[in-house]
Short mmCIF file of C-alpha atoms in Angstrom, two decimals:
data_model
loop_
_atom_site.label_atom_id
_atom_site.label_comp_id
_atom_site.label_asym_id
_atom_site.label_seq_id
_atom_site.Cartn_x
_atom_site.Cartn_y
_atom_site.Cartn_z
CA MET A 26 9.74 -25.08 -3.59
CA ASN A 27 12.10 -22.96 -1.50
CA ASP A 28 12.57 -19.42 -0.21
CA HIS A 29 8.95 -19.02 0.82
CA TRP A 30 7.38 -15.81 1.90
CA ASN A 31 3.87 -15.08 3.10
CA ALA A 32 1.30 -12.89 1.42
CA PRO A 33 -1.11 -11.57 4.08
CA ARG A 34 -4.69 -11.08 2.96
CA THR A 35 -6.60 -8.11 4.26
CA ASN A 36 -9.76 -8.44 6.31
CA PRO A 37 -12.46 -6.76 4.20
CA ALA A 38 -14.70 -6.32 7.26
CA ALA A 39 -12.19 -4.13 9.10
CA SER A 40 -13.15 -0.46 9.43
CA SER A 41 -12.02 2.62 11.33
CA ALA A 42 -13.38 3.74 14.67
CA GLY A 43 -13.51 6.99 16.65
CA ALA A 44 -11.18 8.10 19.43
CA GLY A 45 -11.60 6.81 22.98
CA ARG A 46 -10.51 7.78 26.51
CA THR A 47 -7.48 6.41 28.32
CA THR A 48 -7.50 5.38 31.97
CA PRO A 49 -4.42 4.78 34.15
CA GLY A 50 -2.68 1.53 33.30
CA ALA A 51 -4.68 1.05 30.08
CA SER A 52 -4.31 2.05 26.45
CA ARG A 53 -7.58 2.38 24.52
CA ARG A 54 -7.13 2.20 20.73
CA THR A 55 -9.85 2.72 18.17
CA VAL A 56 -7.72 2.98 15.05
CA LEU A 57 -7.90 0.58 12.15
CA ARG A 58 -5.75 -2.50 12.57
CA ASN A 59 -5.38 -4.07 9.13
CA LEU A 60 -4.69 -7.77 8.82
CA ALA A 61 -2.06 -7.07 6.14
CA VAL A 62 0.69 -6.02 8.56
CA ALA A 63 4.30 -5.70 7.52
CA THR A 64 5.50 -9.16 8.51
CA VAL A 65 4.52 -12.34 10.30
CA LEU A 66 5.59 -12.14 13.92
CA ALA A 67 5.23 -14.77 16.60
CA GLY A 68 2.37 -13.80 18.85
CA THR A 69 1.00 -10.93 16.75
CA THR A 70 -2.74 -10.53 17.33
CA LEU A 71 -5.04 -8.44 15.13
CA SER A 72 -8.74 -7.69 15.36
CA ALA A 73 -11.30 -6.28 12.95
CA LEU A 74 -12.59 -2.93 14.21
CA PRO A 75 -16.19 -1.74 14.31
CA PRO A 76 -17.30 1.50 12.70
CA SER A 77 -17.14 4.59 14.87
CA ALA A 78 -20.26 5.64 16.68
CA VAL A 79 -21.29 8.60 18.83
CA ALA A 80 -24.01 8.16 21.43
CA ALA A 81 -26.90 10.52 20.86
CA THR A 82 -27.31 11.13 24.60
CA GLY A 83 -23.65 11.75 25.44
CA THR A 84 -21.04 9.52 27.07
CA PRO A 85 -22.47 6.13 28.11
CA GLU A 86 -21.95 4.69 31.57
CA THR A 87 -18.78 2.60 31.81
CA TYR A 88 -17.70 -0.38 33.89
CA ALA A 89 -14.29 -1.52 35.05
CA LEU A 90 -12.95 -4.55 33.19
CA THR A 91 -9.98 -6.05 35.03
CA ILE A 92 -7.87 -8.63 33.19
CA ARG A 93 -5.33 -10.84 34.97
CA HIS A 94 -2.66 -12.62 32.90
CA LEU A 95 -0.98 -15.81 34.12
CA ASP A 96 1.80 -17.74 32.38
CA ARG A 97 2.19 -21.52 32.09
CA THR A 98 3.49 -21.72 35.66
CA GLY A 99 0.50 -19.82 37.05
CA ALA A 100 2.55 -16.70 37.78
CA ALA A 101 1.50 -13.21 36.80
CA THR A 102 3.13 -12.16 33.53
CA GLY A 103 3.65 -8.99 31.58
CA GLY A 104 4.40 -10.95 28.42
CA TYR A 105 0.99 -10.53 26.81
CA LEU A 106 -0.89 -8.65 24.13
CA THR A 107 -4.62 -8.36 24.80
CA HIS A 108 -7.40 -6.84 22.75
CA VAL A 109 -11.02 -6.20 23.70
CA THR A 110 -13.29 -5.48 20.73
CA GLY A 111 -16.89 -4.28 21.00
CA VAL A 112 -19.52 -6.41 19.28
CA SER A 113 -22.91 -5.05 20.32
CA GLY A 114 -24.62 -2.69 22.76
CA PRO A 115 -23.34 0.77 23.72
CA GLY A 116 -19.77 -0.56 23.52
CA ALA A 117 -20.08 -1.83 19.94
CA ALA A 118 -17.77 0.92 18.65
CA GLU A 119 -15.08 0.35 21.25
CA GLU A 120 -11.73 -1.36 21.15
CA ALA A 121 -9.10 -1.50 23.85
CA ALA A 122 -5.54 -2.82 24.00
CA PRO A 123 -4.94 -2.53 27.76
CA TYR A 124 -1.50 -3.24 29.19
CA ASP A 125 0.29 -3.14 32.50
CA ALA A 126 3.63 -4.82 33.12
CA SER A 127 2.35 -6.31 36.41
CA GLY A 128 0.07 -8.64 34.45
CA THR A 129 -3.11 -7.10 35.84
CA VAL A 130 -4.73 -4.24 33.98
CA THR A 131 -8.04 -2.39 34.22
CA VAL A 132 -9.89 -0.52 31.49
CA ARG A 133 -13.30 1.15 31.63
CA LEU A 134 -15.71 0.34 28.82
CA PRO A 135 -19.41 0.90 28.12
CA LYS A 136 -21.94 -1.85 28.66
CA GLY A 137 -22.14 -4.39 25.85
CA ARG A 138 -20.97 -7.64 24.28
CA TYR A 139 -17.21 -7.86 23.64
CA LEU A 140 -14.71 -10.20 22.02
CA LEU A 141 -11.52 -10.66 24.05
CA ASP A 142 -8.36 -12.29 22.76
CA SER A 143 -4.99 -12.48 24.44
CA THR A 144 -1.60 -13.68 23.21
CA LEU A 145 0.90 -14.74 25.85
CA ASN A 146 4.58 -15.34 25.18
CA GLY A 147 7.09 -16.66 27.65
CA PRO A 148 10.63 -15.31 28.02
CA ASP A 149 11.92 -18.06 25.70
CA PRO A 150 10.37 -17.86 22.20
CA ALA A 151 11.10 -21.54 21.69
CA THR A 152 8.40 -22.40 24.23
CA GLY A 153 5.73 -21.26 21.80
CA THR A 154 2.72 -18.96 21.96
CA ASP A 155 -0.53 -19.21 23.95
CA TRP A 156 -3.70 -17.67 22.50
CA VAL A 157 -6.78 -17.40 24.71
CA VAL A 158 -10.09 -16.24 23.20
CA GLN A 159 -13.29 -15.26 24.96
CA PRO A 160 -15.88 -14.87 22.19
CA ARG A 161 -18.60 -13.81 24.61
CA LEU A 162 -17.75 -11.20 27.23
CA ASP A 163 -20.98 -9.54 28.41
CA LEU A 164 -19.98 -6.42 30.32
CA THR A 165 -22.95 -5.51 32.54
CA GLY A 166 -21.00 -4.37 35.58
CA ASP A 167 -17.50 -4.32 36.98
CA THR A 168 -15.93 -7.57 35.78
CA THR A 169 -12.70 -9.51 36.32
CA VAL A 170 -11.36 -11.94 33.71
CA THR A 171 -8.37 -14.23 34.18
CA VAL A 172 -6.37 -15.20 31.11
CA ASP A 173 -4.51 -18.34 32.15
CA ALA A 174 -1.96 -19.95 29.83
CA ARG A 175 -2.35 -23.21 31.79
CA THR A 176 -5.79 -23.70 30.22
CA THR A 177 -4.42 -23.90 26.67
CA ALA A 178 -3.92 -27.09 24.67
CA PRO A 179 -1.55 -27.66 21.72
CA VAL A 180 -2.40 -26.99 18.10
CA ASP A 181 -0.82 -29.99 16.40
CA VAL A 182 -1.57 -29.82 12.70
CA ARG A 183 1.16 -31.25 10.50
CA PRO A 184 1.55 -32.94 7.10
CA PRO A 185 2.24 -36.61 6.42
CA ASP A 186 5.82 -35.73 5.43
CA ARG A 187 7.52 -35.78 8.82
CA ALA A 188 10.62 -34.12 7.34
CA ALA A 189 8.62 -31.11 6.08
CA ARG A 190 9.73 -27.73 7.43
CA TYR A 191 7.25 -25.57 9.33
CA LEU A 192 6.74 -22.12 7.80
CA ASN A 193 3.95 -20.33 9.68
CA SER A 194 0.33 -20.43 10.75
CA ILE A 195 -2.69 -18.23 11.31
CA ALA A 196 -5.67 -18.83 13.57
CA VAL A 197 -8.80 -16.68 13.20
CA VAL A 198 -11.91 -16.41 15.35
CA GLU A 199 -14.97 -14.63 13.93
CA VAL A 200 -17.89 -13.77 16.23
CA THR A 201 -21.37 -12.68 15.10
CA HIS A 202 -23.99 -11.19 17.44
CA GLU A 203 -27.08 -9.12 16.66
CA GLY A 204 -26.07 -8.86 13.01
CA THR A 205 -22.54 -7.60 13.67
CA THR A 206 -19.36 -9.60 13.03
CA ARG A 207 -15.98 -8.99 14.65
CA SER A 208 -12.80 -11.05 14.39
CA ALA A 209 -9.44 -11.64 16.01
CA ASN A 210 -6.45 -13.62 14.91
CA VAL A 211 -2.94 -14.69 15.76
CA MET A 212 -0.12 -15.27 13.27
CA VAL A 213 2.88 -17.31 14.39
CA ALA A 214 6.19 -17.91 12.67
CA ARG A 215 7.21 -20.73 15.03
CA ASP A 216 5.64 -24.08 15.69
CA GLY A 217 4.20 -24.54 19.18
CA LEU A 218 0.92 -22.60 19.25
CA ARG A 219 -1.48 -23.46 22.09
CA VAL A 220 -5.08 -22.19 22.21
CA ALA A 221 -7.99 -22.10 24.65
CA HIS A 222 -11.59 -20.94 24.94
CA LEU A 223 -12.41 -18.63 27.86
CA GLY A 224 -15.73 -17.77 29.44
CA PRO A 225 -19.30 -18.91 28.72
CA ASP A 226 -20.46 -20.30 25.42
CA ALA A 227 -21.78 -17.85 22.86
CA GLU A 228 -24.94 -18.59 20.90
CA SER A 229 -24.80 -21.83 18.89
CA GLY A 230 -23.25 -21.26 15.47
CA SER A 231 -22.18 -17.69 16.26
CA VAL A 232 -18.47 -18.50 16.51
CA LYS A 233 -16.54 -19.43 13.38
CA GLU A 234 -12.90 -20.38 13.62
CA TRP A 235 -10.35 -21.46 11.07
CA PHE A 236 -6.74 -22.49 11.28
CA ASP A 237 -4.24 -22.50 8.38
CA THR A 238 -0.69 -23.78 8.55
CA TYR A 239 1.96 -23.95 5.82
CA TRP A 240 4.87 -26.37 5.43
CA SER A 241 7.68 -26.96 2.93
CA GLY A 242 8.65 -30.48 1.92
CA ALA A 243 11.30 -31.92 -0.36
CA SER A 244 8.88 -32.92 -3.13
CA ALA A 245 5.78 -30.92 -2.25
CA ASP A 246 4.56 -28.09 -0.05
CA TYR A 247 1.54 -28.25 2.23
CA ALA A 248 -1.30 -25.83 2.91
CA LEU A 249 -3.45 -27.33 5.65
CA GLY A 250 -6.58 -25.48 6.70
CA TYR A 251 -9.65 -26.34 8.78
CA THR A 252 -12.82 -24.48 9.73
CA PHE A 253 -15.14 -24.91 12.72
CA THR A 254 -18.49 -23.38 13.65
CA SER A 255 -19.96 -23.59 17.17
CA GLY A 256 -20.53 -21.42 20.23
CA ARG A 257 -16.95 -21.70 21.47
CA ALA A 258 -13.39 -21.01 20.46
CA LEU A 259 -11.06 -23.98 20.10
CA THR A 260 -9.16 -25.44 23.02
CA GLY A 261 -6.40 -27.33 21.24
CA LEU A 262 -6.52 -28.87 17.77
CA VAL A 263 -4.97 -32.10 16.51
CA LYS A 264 -5.01 -32.95 12.80
CA ARG A 265 -2.62 -35.43 11.18
CA PRO A 266 -3.93 -35.88 7.62
CA ALA A 267 -2.66 -38.77 5.50
CA THR A 268 -1.63 -38.16 1.90
CA ALA A 269 -4.87 -39.77 0.74
CA ASP A 270 -6.82 -37.14 2.71
CA LEU A 271 -5.26 -34.29 0.75
CA ALA A 272 -5.81 -32.84 -2.71
CA THR A 273 -2.91 -32.08 -5.03
CA VAL A 274 -2.61 -28.74 -6.85
CA ARG A 275 0.08 -28.63 -9.55
CA ILE A 276 1.15 -25.18 -10.74
CA ARG A 277 3.17 -25.01 -13.96
CA GLY A 278 5.09 -21.96 -15.12
CA ALA A 279 5.49 -21.71 -18.90
CA ALA A 280 7.98 -19.70 -20.95
CA PRO A 281 6.95 -19.77 -24.63
CA ASP A 282 9.01 -16.63 -25.29
CA GLY A 283 12.21 -18.29 -24.08
CA SER A 284 12.51 -16.19 -20.90
CA THR A 285 14.74 -17.53 -18.12
CA ASP A 286 13.81 -15.28 -15.18
CA PRO A 287 11.84 -16.90 -12.35
CA GLY A 288 8.33 -15.91 -11.36
CA PHE A 289 6.38 -16.47 -8.16
CA VAL A 290 3.37 -18.60 -7.32
CA SER A 291 1.07 -18.31 -4.32
CA ILE A 292 -1.81 -20.39 -3.03
CA GLN A 293 -4.32 -19.62 -0.30
CA PRO A 294 -7.88 -20.55 0.69
CA SER A 295 -10.55 -18.56 -1.13
CA ALA A 296 -12.54 -17.79 2.03
CA GLY A 297 -11.44 -15.72 4.98
CA PRO A 298 -8.23 -13.88 5.85
CA THR A 299 -5.07 -15.95 5.64
CA ILE A 300 -1.35 -15.47 5.05
CA GLY A 301 -1.00 -17.88 2.14
CA LEU A 302 2.02 -19.67 0.76
CA ALA A 303 4.28 -18.18 -1.91
CA SER A 304 7.47 -19.37 -3.55
CA PRO A 305 9.70 -18.70 -6.56
CA LEU A 306 8.91 -20.76 -9.64
CA GLU A 307 11.54 -21.22 -12.32
CA PRO A 308 10.45 -21.16 -15.99
CA LEU A 309 9.37 -24.57 -17.29
CA ASP A 310 9.09 -25.81 -13.69
CA THR A 311 6.17 -27.22 -11.68
CA ALA A 312 5.21 -26.51 -8.08
CA THR A 313 3.22 -29.12 -6.18
CA VAL A 314 1.10 -28.20 -3.16
CA LEU A 315 -1.04 -30.60 -1.12
CA VAL A 316 -4.10 -28.92 0.39
CA THR A 317 -7.00 -29.86 2.65
CA PRO A 318 -10.40 -30.15 0.93
CA GLU A 319 -12.02 -29.28 4.29
CA ARG A 320 -10.89 -25.67 3.85
CA GLY A 321 -13.08 -25.28 0.75
CA ARG A 322 -11.94 -23.71 -2.52
CA TRP A 323 -8.45 -22.38 -3.17
CA ASP A 324 -6.94 -19.43 -5.08
CA VAL A 325 -3.71 -19.64 -7.09
CA THR A 326 -1.76 -16.68 -8.49
CA HIS A 327 1.26 -16.69 -10.79
CA SER A 328 3.40 -13.55 -11.05
CA GLY A 329 5.87 -13.38 -13.89
CA PRO A 330 9.20 -11.53 -13.85
CA ALA A 331 9.09 -7.83 -14.61
CA ALA A 332 11.59 -5.39 -16.01
CA PRO A 333 12.47 -2.27 -13.96
CA GLU A 334 9.63 0.26 -13.83
CA THR A 335 7.28 -2.38 -15.25
CA PRO A 336 4.46 -3.95 -13.23
CA PRO A 337 4.61 -7.74 -12.96
CA ASN A 338 2.11 -9.68 -15.04
CA ARG A 339 -0.17 -11.78 -12.87
CA TYR A 340 -2.47 -14.63 -13.76
CA SER A 341 -5.03 -15.89 -11.25
CA ALA A 342 -7.15 -18.99 -10.91
CA ASP A 343 -9.67 -18.35 -8.13
CA GLY A 344 -12.15 -20.65 -6.47
CA ILE A 345 -10.46 -23.92 -7.46
CA ALA A 346 -12.52 -26.89 -6.28
CA VAL A 347 -10.38 -29.71 -4.88
CA ARG A 348 -11.06 -33.30 -3.85
CA ALA A 349 -9.11 -35.68 -1.64
CA GLY A 350 -6.89 -37.95 -3.71
CA ALA A 351 -7.40 -35.93 -6.92
CA THR A 352 -4.91 -33.71 -8.77
CA THR A 353 -5.72 -30.32 -10.29
CA THR A 354 -3.23 -28.76 -12.71
CA HIS A 355 -3.03 -25.09 -13.72
CA THR A 356 -0.56 -23.87 -16.33
CA PHE A 357 0.19 -20.16 -16.44
CA GLY A 358 1.57 -18.09 -19.28
CA ASN A 359 1.57 -20.73 -22.03
CA ALA A 360 0.24 -20.61 -25.60
CA VAL A 361 -2.26 -20.51 -27.24
CA PHE A 362 -2.85 -16.82 -26.41
CA GLY A 363 -6.22 -15.43 -27.43
CA PRO A 364 -9.43 -13.72 -26.31
CA VAL A 365 -11.43 -15.22 -23.45
CA LEU A 366 -15.02 -14.55 -22.41
CA ALA A 367 -15.60 -17.15 -19.71
CA GLY A 368 -15.92 -14.99 -16.59
CA THR A 369 -17.34 -15.25 -13.12
CA PRO A 370 -21.14 -15.18 -12.72
CA GLY A 371 -22.42 -11.62 -12.50
CA ALA A 372 -19.24 -10.10 -13.97
CA ARG A 373 -19.57 -7.13 -16.31
CA PRO A 374 -19.83 -8.28 -19.95
CA ALA A 375 -16.75 -7.84 -22.15
CA GLY A 376 -18.75 -5.68 -24.59
CA VAL A 377 -21.44 -3.23 -23.46
CA ARG A 378 -23.63 -0.62 -25.14
CA ASP A 379 -25.02 2.10 -22.87
CA GLY A 380 -27.05 4.69 -24.77
CA ASP A 381 -24.82 5.71 -27.68
CA THR A 382 -21.58 4.47 -26.08
CA LEU A 383 -20.00 1.12 -27.02
CA ALA A 384 -17.26 -0.16 -24.72
CA LEU A 385 -15.02 -3.19 -25.14
CA ASP A 386 -13.02 -4.69 -22.28
CA ILE A 387 -11.99 -8.21 -23.21
CA PRO A 388 -8.81 -10.09 -22.22
CA LEU A 389 -7.39 -10.36 -25.72
CA LEU A 390 -4.19 -12.15 -24.65
CA ALA A 391 -5.40 -14.72 -22.14
CA ASP A 392 -3.08 -17.71 -21.84
CA GLY A 393 -3.78 -21.23 -23.04
CA ASP A 394 -5.70 -22.15 -19.87
CA GLY A 395 -7.85 -19.02 -20.18
CA HIS A 396 -6.16 -17.03 -17.41
CA ALA A 397 -6.44 -13.30 -18.07
CA PRO A 398 -3.20 -11.31 -17.58
CA SER A 399 -3.12 -8.29 -15.26
CA ALA A 400 -0.42 -6.55 -17.33
CA PRO A 401 -0.27 -8.25 -20.73
CA ARG A 402 3.00 -8.11 -22.62
CA PHE A 403 2.41 -6.76 -26.14
CA HIS A 404 4.09 -4.65 -28.81
CA GLY A 405 1.02 -2.88 -30.14
CA ALA A 406 -2.76 -2.97 -29.91
CA THR A 407 -5.50 -1.39 -32.01
CA THR A 408 -9.30 -1.46 -31.76
CA THR A 409 -11.63 -0.09 -34.44
CA LEU A 410 -15.40 0.32 -34.78
CA HIS A 411 -17.33 0.55 -38.06
CA ARG A 412 -21.02 1.52 -38.34
CA ASP A 413 -22.75 0.44 -41.56
CA GLY A 414 -19.30 0.13 -43.12
CA VAL A 415 -18.14 3.60 -42.07
CA LEU A 416 -15.24 3.94 -39.63
CA ILE A 417 -16.43 5.45 -36.33
CA GLY A 418 -13.07 5.50 -34.59
CA THR A 419 -9.71 3.88 -33.87
CA ARG A 420 -8.22 3.38 -30.43
CA GLN A 421 -4.70 2.30 -29.58
CA GLY A 422 -3.28 1.24 -26.25
CA ASP A 423 -4.37 -1.66 -24.05
CA PRO A 424 -5.28 -4.87 -25.91
CA GLY A 425 -9.03 -5.38 -26.14
CA ARG A 426 -9.97 -2.16 -24.36
CA ALA A 427 -11.70 0.77 -26.10
CA ARG A 428 -14.69 3.09 -25.88
CA PHE A 429 -16.59 4.65 -28.79
CA THR A 430 -19.50 7.07 -29.20
CA THR A 431 -21.90 6.32 -32.04
CA THR A 432 -25.31 7.65 -33.11
CA PRO A 433 -28.86 6.51 -32.27
CA GLY A 434 -30.78 4.15 -34.47
CA ARG A 435 -30.27 0.55 -35.37
CA ALA A 436 -27.20 -0.19 -37.50
CA ALA A 437 -24.76 -2.94 -38.44
CA TYR A 438 -21.46 -2.77 -36.55
CA ARG A 439 -18.03 -4.35 -36.97
CA LEU A 440 -15.79 -4.23 -33.90
CA THR A 441 -12.18 -5.38 -34.40
CA ALA A 442 -9.44 -5.76 -31.79
CA THR A 443 -5.83 -6.67 -32.60
CA ALA A 444 -2.69 -7.13 -30.49
CA THR A 445 0.85 -8.18 -31.38
CA HIS A 446 2.69 -10.18 -28.75
CA GLY A 447 5.60 -12.55 -28.45
CA SER A 448 9.36 -12.29 -28.56
CA GLY A 449 12.18 -14.78 -28.87
CA PRO A 450 10.92 -18.12 -30.23
CA SER A 451 7.33 -16.85 -30.37
CA ALA A 452 8.11 -13.60 -32.19
CA GLY A 453 5.37 -12.46 -34.57
CA GLY A 454 2.47 -13.70 -32.49
CA ARG A 455 -0.66 -11.72 -33.34
CA VAL A 456 -4.26 -11.99 -32.16
CA THR A 457 -7.18 -10.50 -34.10
CA ALA A 458 -10.86 -10.78 -33.24
CA SER A 459 -13.53 -9.14 -35.41
CA TRP A 460 -17.21 -9.22 -34.46
CA THR A 461 -20.27 -8.15 -36.46
CA PHE A 462 -23.66 -7.50 -34.89
CA ALA A 463 -26.68 -5.22 -35.15
CA SER A 464 -27.27 -2.69 -32.37
CA ALA A 465 -29.45 0.29 -31.51
CA GLY A 466 -29.36 2.87 -28.73
CA THR A 467 -30.16 1.52 -25.26
CA SER A 468 -31.66 2.99 -22.09
CA GLY A 469 -29.05 1.28 -19.93
CA PRO A 470 -25.99 -1.01 -20.06
CA THR A 471 -26.69 -3.89 -22.46
CA ALA A 472 -24.31 -6.72 -23.31
CA LEU A 473 -23.07 -6.94 -26.88
CA PRO A 474 -23.50 -10.39 -28.51
CA LEU A 475 -19.80 -11.28 -28.62
CA SER A 476 -18.32 -14.78 -28.87
CA THR A 477 -14.82 -16.24 -28.84
CA VAL A 478 -13.24 -19.55 -29.79
CA ARG A 479 -10.59 -21.19 -27.64
CA PHE A 480 -7.98 -23.68 -28.88
CA ALA A 481 -6.26 -26.04 -26.43
CA PRO A 482 -3.45 -28.06 -28.04
CA ASP A 483 -1.28 -30.21 -25.80
CA LEU A 484 1.90 -28.12 -25.56
CA ALA A 485 5.13 -28.35 -23.62
CA LEU A 486 5.89 -25.52 -21.21
CA ASP A 487 8.01 -23.80 -23.85
CA GLY A 488 4.90 -23.45 -26.04
CA THR A 489 5.87 -26.19 -28.52
CA ALA A 490 4.38 -29.36 -29.97
CA PRO A 491 6.23 -32.27 -31.63
CA ALA A 492 6.94 -31.74 -35.34
CA GLY A 493 5.35 -33.88 -38.06
CA THR A 494 2.84 -35.45 -35.69
CA PRO A 495 -0.94 -35.93 -36.07
CA VAL A 496 -2.71 -33.90 -33.36
CA ARG A 497 -6.23 -33.37 -32.12
CA VAL A 498 -6.86 -29.84 -30.85
CA PRO A 499 -9.92 -29.20 -28.62
CA VAL A 500 -12.08 -26.26 -29.75
CA THR A 501 -14.42 -24.44 -27.35
CA VAL A 502 -16.98 -21.70 -28.08
CA GLU A 503 -17.53 -19.05 -25.41
CA GLY A 504 -19.85 -16.08 -25.02
CA ALA A 505 -23.14 -15.37 -26.80
CA ALA A 506 -22.91 -18.32 -29.21
CA ALA A 507 -22.40 -20.72 -26.31
CA THR A 508 -25.76 -19.53 -24.95
CA THR A 509 -27.90 -18.94 -28.04
CA GLY A 510 -26.32 -21.65 -30.19
CA VAL A 511 -23.90 -21.96 -33.11
CA ARG A 512 -25.21 -21.80 -36.68
CA SER A 513 -21.82 -22.48 -38.26
CA LEU A 514 -18.19 -22.84 -37.20
CA ALA A 515 -15.27 -23.17 -39.62
CA VAL A 516 -11.66 -23.64 -38.48
CA SER A 517 -8.54 -23.28 -40.64
CA MET A 518 -4.84 -23.71 -39.97
CA SER A 519 -1.72 -22.28 -41.59
CA THR A 520 1.95 -23.20 -41.48
CA ASP A 521 3.26 -20.21 -43.46
CA LEU A 522 2.38 -17.29 -41.14
CA GLY A 523 -1.13 -17.04 -42.58
CA ALA A 524 -0.19 -16.67 -46.24
CA THR A 525 -2.33 -19.71 -47.08
CA TRP A 526 -4.97 -21.50 -45.04
CA THR A 527 -6.22 -25.09 -44.94
CA ARG A 528 -9.74 -25.86 -43.72
CA VAL A 529 -9.81 -28.47 -40.91
CA PRO A 530 -13.27 -29.82 -39.99
CA VAL A 531 -14.51 -29.66 -36.42
CA VAL A 532 -15.50 -33.15 -35.25
CA ASP A 533 -16.71 -33.83 -31.71
CA GLY A 534 -15.32 -30.51 -30.51
CA GLN A 535 -11.86 -31.07 -31.99
CA VAL A 536 -9.88 -30.37 -35.14
CA GLY A 537 -7.20 -32.70 -36.46
CA PHE A 538 -4.12 -32.04 -38.58
CA ARG A 539 -0.42 -32.88 -38.83
CA THR A 540 2.04 -30.42 -37.34
CA PRO A 541 4.69 -28.92 -39.66
CA ALA A 542 8.44 -29.52 -39.60
CA ALA A 543 10.51 -28.53 -36.59
CA GLY A 544 10.94 -24.80 -36.04
CA ARG A 545 7.78 -23.88 -37.96
CA THR A 546 4.66 -22.28 -36.51
CA VAL A 547 0.97 -23.11 -36.52
CA SER A 548 -1.59 -20.34 -37.01
CA LEU A 549 -5.30 -20.88 -36.32
CA ARG A 550 -8.43 -19.15 -37.58
CA ALA A 551 -12.08 -19.53 -36.58
CA GLU A 552 -15.12 -18.19 -38.44
CA LEU A 553 -18.30 -18.43 -36.39
CA THR A 554 -21.92 -17.40 -36.84
CA ASP A 555 -24.42 -17.76 -33.99
CA THR A 556 -28.12 -18.53 -34.43
CA ASN A 557 -28.95 -14.80 -34.31
CA GLY A 558 -26.63 -13.99 -37.21
CA ASN A 559 -23.84 -12.36 -35.18
CA THR A 560 -20.39 -13.33 -36.44
CA LEU A 561 -16.81 -13.71 -35.26
CA THR A 562 -13.64 -13.96 -37.32
CA GLN A 563 -10.73 -14.77 -35.05
CA THR A 564 -7.14 -15.21 -36.22
CA LEU A 565 -4.23 -16.36 -34.04
CA ARG A 566 -1.06 -15.95 -36.08
CA ASN A 567 1.93 -17.96 -34.82
CA ALA A 568 -0.30 -19.54 -32.19
CA TYR A 569 2.44 -22.04 -31.32
CA ARG A 570 5.54 -23.61 -32.84
CA THR A 571 7.00 -27.08 -33.37
CA ARG A 572 10.16 -28.67 -32.06
#
């Protein structure tokens, strides 16, 4: 993977604060500093801001905080960027970015607990960056703090591939006190970061720190992240993981429509702000990234090419669990395209009735791995609703999205969603899902008993399977029937665009048949009834083709 760029992730805890006073030699800032800044700069430090607050009794008493900055030789330096962020007490809504070229600066702040972080850079960028963090600065009177680059120790985190090229890193410290959390971070685009803790320990477990670094190798990229929880910030960090200590994430970019334009893939830890790793991915190509299981779960996003004035289509796989020595593979944008109901716990149901309103919002063109598209590519989409056999309405537009108003009283409904997709080799692809169920007016949002059936043939990245070959295709039921149970499930296949159908029995969660001659297509149909009598008829015309 080459030509990497970094996708900063915003800090959701950051919030705006009110204006402050400025004293000579100091610059007090209480504006929002978002983690998603324009670019990654060596020595850039950002902090999450507290909400603004106004003291009910007027301006609180302030104390002088004097900060001395020393470089690696012990000399005073003006090459620093320091932030002081209020955590608790009367100063909880304060933030200061004091500066004086002499290296010594004084700012007046109200009494309280503060988080101080300071980035020091020498005159030669090649010497690296020093980051000093004081997670507990209790301002109870006039106070002097010395930020000394000589106290720092190297951050030496690197992959087993010694020839890998360093890309960038981010270090984050998060401090919690009296129910309030503040954070600071440094992003560096050059290797050579050194870090140090300053001041007394904070309460045990109140300081969380994580470090992420990204590297590019000849055969794989590396996303190495570690987290720590204690009462102190890190002073140095050495991690040299072996290949066996890392998990492998393989990201495959499909092109069943014959497209040749590259897309992009990105990977980043699921938890906490980070800059992530992103790279172009050619169609029919595979990206390999080795990651640290210690960092927890990981998120992967694939962005396809987009025409001018057209938003890119993105697929995401979030919260991927990884294990040292194991390989996880995610394929984006491949057949078989169809509806998907497997969502995150607590997510809004795909079909909802609220009073006399029925709403459908189902990913009708999810890819073969079940990834829902952000901007699905389609040529037409229609959704209809019938009540007791009478047409209530027709909606056209986004696939699988519609809203209808019906009448009170229990009735039998048929909800049908159709979308036409595919161009090039997959031209004529069409997805239709039709559900029947009984429903009456509700006093609040109530999930509709919808189900889907997923087919997972083993396909090449161009959406094809070998011609004239016996295959076993896994079949999975999702939604209401997966919970309440399946009364019946019938699967059929067609090799003549759905003109005729052949029943194929479902055995041990699979259907078996022989693929047609090269250049032909396979269409699939499922007819399902759950134990409550709700039904699904799902047809995937030109689901995939043979080669």
